[in-house]
JSON list of C-alpha atoms in Angstrom, two decimals:
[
{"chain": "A", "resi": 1, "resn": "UNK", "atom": "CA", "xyz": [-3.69, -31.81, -5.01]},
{"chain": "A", "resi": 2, "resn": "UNK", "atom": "CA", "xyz": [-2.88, -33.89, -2.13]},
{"chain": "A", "resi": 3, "resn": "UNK", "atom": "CA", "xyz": [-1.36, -32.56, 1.17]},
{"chain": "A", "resi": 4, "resn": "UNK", "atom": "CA", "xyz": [2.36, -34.55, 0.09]},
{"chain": "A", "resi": 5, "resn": "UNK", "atom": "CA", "xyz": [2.24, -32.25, -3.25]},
{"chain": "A", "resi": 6, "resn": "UNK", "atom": "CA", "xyz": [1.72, -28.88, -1.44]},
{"chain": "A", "resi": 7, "resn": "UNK", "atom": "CA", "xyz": [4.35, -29.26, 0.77]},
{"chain": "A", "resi": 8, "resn": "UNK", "atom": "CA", "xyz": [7.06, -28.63, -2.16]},
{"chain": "A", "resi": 9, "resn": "UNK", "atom": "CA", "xyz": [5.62, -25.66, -3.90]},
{"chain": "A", "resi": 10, "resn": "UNK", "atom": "CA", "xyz": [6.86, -22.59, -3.25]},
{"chain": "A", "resi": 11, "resn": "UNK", "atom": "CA", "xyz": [5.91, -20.32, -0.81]},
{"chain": "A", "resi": 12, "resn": "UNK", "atom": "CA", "xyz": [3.51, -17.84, -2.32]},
{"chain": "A", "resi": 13, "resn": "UNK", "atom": "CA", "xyz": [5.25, -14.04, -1.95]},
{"chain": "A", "resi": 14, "resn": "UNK", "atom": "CA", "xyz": [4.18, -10.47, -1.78]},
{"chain": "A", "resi": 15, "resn": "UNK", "atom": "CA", "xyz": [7.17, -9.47, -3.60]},
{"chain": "A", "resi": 16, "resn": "UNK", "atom": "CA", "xyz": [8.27, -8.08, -6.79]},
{"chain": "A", "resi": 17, "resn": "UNK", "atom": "CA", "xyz": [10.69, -7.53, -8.99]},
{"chain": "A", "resi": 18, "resn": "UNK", "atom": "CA", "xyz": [11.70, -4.32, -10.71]},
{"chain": "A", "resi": 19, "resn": "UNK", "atom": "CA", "xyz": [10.91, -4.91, -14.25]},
{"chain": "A", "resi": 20, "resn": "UNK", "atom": "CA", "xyz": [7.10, -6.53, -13.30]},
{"chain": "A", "resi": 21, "resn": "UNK", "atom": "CA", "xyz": [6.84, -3.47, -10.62]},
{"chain": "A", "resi": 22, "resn": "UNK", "atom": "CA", "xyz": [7.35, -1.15, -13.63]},
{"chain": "A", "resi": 23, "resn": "UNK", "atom": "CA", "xyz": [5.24, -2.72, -15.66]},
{"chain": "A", "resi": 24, "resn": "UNK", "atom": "CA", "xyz": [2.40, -3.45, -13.33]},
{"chain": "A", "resi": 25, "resn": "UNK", "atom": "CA", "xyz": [2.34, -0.16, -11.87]},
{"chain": "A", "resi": 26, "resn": "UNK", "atom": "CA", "xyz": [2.79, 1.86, -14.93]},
{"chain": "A", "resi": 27, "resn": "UNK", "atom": "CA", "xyz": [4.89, 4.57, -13.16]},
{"chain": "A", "resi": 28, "resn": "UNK", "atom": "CA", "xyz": [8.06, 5.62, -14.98]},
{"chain": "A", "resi": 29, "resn": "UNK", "atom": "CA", "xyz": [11.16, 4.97, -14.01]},
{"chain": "A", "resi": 30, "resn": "UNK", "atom": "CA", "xyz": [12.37, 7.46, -12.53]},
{"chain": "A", "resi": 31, "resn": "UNK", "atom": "CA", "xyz": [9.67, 8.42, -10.59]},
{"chain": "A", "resi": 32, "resn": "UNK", "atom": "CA", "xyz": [9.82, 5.41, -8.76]},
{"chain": "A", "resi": 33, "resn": "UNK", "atom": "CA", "xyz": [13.73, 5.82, -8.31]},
{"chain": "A", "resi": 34, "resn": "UNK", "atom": "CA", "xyz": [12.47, 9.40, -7.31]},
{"chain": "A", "resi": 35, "resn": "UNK", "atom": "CA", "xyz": [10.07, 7.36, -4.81]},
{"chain": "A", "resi": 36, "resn": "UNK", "atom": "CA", "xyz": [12.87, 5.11, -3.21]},
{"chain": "A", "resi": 37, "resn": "UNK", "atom": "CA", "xyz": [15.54, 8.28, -2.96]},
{"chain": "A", "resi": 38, "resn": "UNK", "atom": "CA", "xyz": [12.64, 9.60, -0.27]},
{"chain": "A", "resi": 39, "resn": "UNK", "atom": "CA", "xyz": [12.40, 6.43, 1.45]},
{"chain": "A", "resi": 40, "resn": "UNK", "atom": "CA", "xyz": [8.53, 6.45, 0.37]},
{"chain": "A", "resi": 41, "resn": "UNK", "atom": "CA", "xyz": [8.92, 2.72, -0.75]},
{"chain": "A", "resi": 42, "resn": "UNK", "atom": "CA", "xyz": [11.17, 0.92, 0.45]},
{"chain": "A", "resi": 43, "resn": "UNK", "atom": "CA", "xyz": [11.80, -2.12, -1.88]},
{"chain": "A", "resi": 44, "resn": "UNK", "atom": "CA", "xyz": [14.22, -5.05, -0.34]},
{"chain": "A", "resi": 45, "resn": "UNK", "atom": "CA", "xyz": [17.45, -6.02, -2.06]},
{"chain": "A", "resi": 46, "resn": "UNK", "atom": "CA", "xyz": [18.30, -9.56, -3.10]},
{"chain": "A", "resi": 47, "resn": "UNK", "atom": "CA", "xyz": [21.70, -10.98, -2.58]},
{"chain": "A", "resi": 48, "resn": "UNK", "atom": "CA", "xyz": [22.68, -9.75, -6.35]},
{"chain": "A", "resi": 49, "resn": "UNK", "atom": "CA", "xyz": [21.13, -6.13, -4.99]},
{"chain": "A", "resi": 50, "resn": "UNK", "atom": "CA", "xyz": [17.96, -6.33, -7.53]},
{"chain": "A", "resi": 51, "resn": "UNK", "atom": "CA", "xyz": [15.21, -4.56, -5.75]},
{"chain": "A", "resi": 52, "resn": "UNK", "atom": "CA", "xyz": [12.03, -6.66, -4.40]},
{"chain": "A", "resi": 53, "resn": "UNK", "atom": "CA", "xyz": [8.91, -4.11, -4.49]},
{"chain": "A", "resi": 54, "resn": "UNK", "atom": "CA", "xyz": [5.82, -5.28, -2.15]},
{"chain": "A", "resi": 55, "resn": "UNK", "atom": "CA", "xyz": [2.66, -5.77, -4.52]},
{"chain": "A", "resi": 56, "resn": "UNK", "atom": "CA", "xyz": [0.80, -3.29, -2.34]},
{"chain": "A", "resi": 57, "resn": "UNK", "atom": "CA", "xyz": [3.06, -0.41, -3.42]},
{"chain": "A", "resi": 58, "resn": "UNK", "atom": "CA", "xyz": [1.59, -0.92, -6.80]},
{"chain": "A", "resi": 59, "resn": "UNK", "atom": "CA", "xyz": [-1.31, 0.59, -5.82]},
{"chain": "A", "resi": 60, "resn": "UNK", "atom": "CA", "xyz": [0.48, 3.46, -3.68]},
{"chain": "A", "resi": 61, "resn": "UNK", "atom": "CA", "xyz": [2.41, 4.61, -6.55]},
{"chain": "A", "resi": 62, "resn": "UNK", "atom": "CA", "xyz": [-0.42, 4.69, -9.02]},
{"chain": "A", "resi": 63, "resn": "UNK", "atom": "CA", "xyz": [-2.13, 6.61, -6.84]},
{"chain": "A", "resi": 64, "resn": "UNK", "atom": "CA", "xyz": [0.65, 9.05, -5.96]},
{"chain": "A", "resi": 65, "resn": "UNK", "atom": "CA", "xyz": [1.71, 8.89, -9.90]},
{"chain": "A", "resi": 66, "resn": "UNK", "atom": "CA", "xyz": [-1.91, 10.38, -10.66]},
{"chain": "A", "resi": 67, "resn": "UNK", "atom": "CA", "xyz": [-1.76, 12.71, -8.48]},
{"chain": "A", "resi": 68, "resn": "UNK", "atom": "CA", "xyz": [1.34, 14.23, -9.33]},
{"chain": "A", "resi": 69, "resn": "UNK", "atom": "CA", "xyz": [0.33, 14.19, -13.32]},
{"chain": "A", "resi": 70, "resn": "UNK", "atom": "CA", "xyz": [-3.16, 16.01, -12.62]},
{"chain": "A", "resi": 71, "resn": "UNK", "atom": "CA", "xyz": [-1.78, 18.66, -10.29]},
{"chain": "A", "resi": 72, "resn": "UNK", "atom": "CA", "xyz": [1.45, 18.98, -12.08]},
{"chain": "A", "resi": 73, "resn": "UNK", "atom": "CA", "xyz": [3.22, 18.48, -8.90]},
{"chain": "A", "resi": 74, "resn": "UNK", "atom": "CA", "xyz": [6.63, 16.94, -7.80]},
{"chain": "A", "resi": 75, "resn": "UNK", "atom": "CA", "xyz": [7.29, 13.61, -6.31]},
{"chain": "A", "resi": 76, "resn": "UNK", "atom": "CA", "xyz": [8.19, 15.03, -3.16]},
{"chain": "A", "resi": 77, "resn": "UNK", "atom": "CA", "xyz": [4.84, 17.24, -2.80]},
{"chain": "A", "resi": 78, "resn": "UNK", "atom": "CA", "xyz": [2.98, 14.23, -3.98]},
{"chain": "A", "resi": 79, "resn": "UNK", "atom": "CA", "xyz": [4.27, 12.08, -1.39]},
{"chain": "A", "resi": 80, "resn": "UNK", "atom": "CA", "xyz": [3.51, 14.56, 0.94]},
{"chain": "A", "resi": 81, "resn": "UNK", "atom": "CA", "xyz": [-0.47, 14.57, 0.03]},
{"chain": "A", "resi": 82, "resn": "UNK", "atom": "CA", "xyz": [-0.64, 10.62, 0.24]},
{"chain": "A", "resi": 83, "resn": "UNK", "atom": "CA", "xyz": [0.60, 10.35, 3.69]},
{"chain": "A", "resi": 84, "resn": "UNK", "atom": "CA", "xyz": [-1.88, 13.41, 4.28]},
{"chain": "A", "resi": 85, "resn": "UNK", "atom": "CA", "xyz": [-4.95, 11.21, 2.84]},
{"chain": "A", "resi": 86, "resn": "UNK", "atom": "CA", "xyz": [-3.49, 7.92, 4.74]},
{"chain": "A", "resi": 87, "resn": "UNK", "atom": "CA", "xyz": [-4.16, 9.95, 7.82]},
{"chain": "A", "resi": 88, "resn": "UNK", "atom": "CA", "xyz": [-7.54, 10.93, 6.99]},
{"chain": "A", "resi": 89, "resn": "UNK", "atom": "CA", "xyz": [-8.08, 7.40, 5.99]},
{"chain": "A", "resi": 90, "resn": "UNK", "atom": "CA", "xyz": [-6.92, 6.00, 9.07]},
{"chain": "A", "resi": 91, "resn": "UNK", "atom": "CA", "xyz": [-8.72, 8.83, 11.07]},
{"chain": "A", "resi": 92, "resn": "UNK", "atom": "CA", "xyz": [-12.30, 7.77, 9.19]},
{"chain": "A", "resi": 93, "resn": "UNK", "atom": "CA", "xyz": [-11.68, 4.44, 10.39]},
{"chain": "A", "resi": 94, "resn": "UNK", "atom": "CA", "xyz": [-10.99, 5.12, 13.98]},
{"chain": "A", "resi": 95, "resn": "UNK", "atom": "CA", "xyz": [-14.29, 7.83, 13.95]},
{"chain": "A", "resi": 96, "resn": "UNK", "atom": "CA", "xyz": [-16.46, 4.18, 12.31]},
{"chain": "A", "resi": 97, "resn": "UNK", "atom": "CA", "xyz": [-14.90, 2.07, 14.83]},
{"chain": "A", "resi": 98, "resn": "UNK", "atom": "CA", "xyz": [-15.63, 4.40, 17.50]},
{"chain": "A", "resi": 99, "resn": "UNK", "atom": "CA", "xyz": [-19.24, 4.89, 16.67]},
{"chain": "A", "resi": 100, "resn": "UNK", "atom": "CA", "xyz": [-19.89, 1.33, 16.31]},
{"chain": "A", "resi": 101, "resn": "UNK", "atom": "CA", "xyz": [-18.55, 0.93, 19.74]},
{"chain": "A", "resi": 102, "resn": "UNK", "atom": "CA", "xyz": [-20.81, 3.98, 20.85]},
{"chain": "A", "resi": 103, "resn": "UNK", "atom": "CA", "xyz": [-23.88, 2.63, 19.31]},
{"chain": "A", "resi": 104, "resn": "UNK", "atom": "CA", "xyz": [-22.84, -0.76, 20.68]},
{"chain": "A", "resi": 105, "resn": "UNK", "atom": "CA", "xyz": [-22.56, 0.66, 24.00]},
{"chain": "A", "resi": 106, "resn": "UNK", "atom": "CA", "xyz": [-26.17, 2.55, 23.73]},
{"chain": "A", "resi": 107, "resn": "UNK", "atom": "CA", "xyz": [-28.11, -0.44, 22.56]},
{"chain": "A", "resi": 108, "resn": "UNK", "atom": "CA", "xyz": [-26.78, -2.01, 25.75]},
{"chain": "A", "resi": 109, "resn": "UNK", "atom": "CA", "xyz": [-28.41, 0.09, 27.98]},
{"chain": "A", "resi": 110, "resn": "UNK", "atom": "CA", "xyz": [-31.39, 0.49, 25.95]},
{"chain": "A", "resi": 111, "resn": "UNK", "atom": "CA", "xyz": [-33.13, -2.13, 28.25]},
{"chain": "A", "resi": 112, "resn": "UNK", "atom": "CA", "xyz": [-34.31, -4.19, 25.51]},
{"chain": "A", "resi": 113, "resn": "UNK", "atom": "CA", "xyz": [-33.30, -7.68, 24.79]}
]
């Protein structure tokens, strides 16, 4: 394709719409209206107000879907948990990044070259 050709495609998008959100994410209805009542995701609205979902909330609302089937819990408790295990996720990552730095550091003054 030459450079002429890919200048009138369509930008490539990270959004959704409803009815391939459903279906892609397997998460009933009204759990996901359950999801946007909490502000949890936050899908944009078109002109016509049809919801645009983000393709990475896909993955969030399996997630959060699962875990409210297998502990029989409510949306609102299950949203609750996720952003727990985000933090502990983001928390793992700092700890790694902070012992890379640490070991960086140490190497450094190992006197060796």
């Amino acid at each position: 394709m030459s450079n002429h050709d890919s200048q009138h495609l369509p930008e490539r998008t990270e959004f959704i719409v409803w009815t391939e959100f459903v279906e892609r994410s397997g998460v009933p209805t009204a759990r996901i209206g359950e999801l946007i009542e909490l502000g949890w995701i936050e899908p944009r609205t078109t002109e016509q107000g049809d919801y645009l979902f983000r393709v990475l909330d896909i993955v969030r609302a399996r997630k959060l879907d699962r875990i409210c089937r297998d502990f029989e819990i409510s949306s609102i408790a299950g949203t609750i948990i996720m952003d727990l295990l985000d933090r502990v996720q983001e928390m793992e990552r700092r700890i790694r990044q902070m012992e890379r730095l640490l070991w960086d550091a140490s190497e450094g003054t190992s006197g060796r070259p």
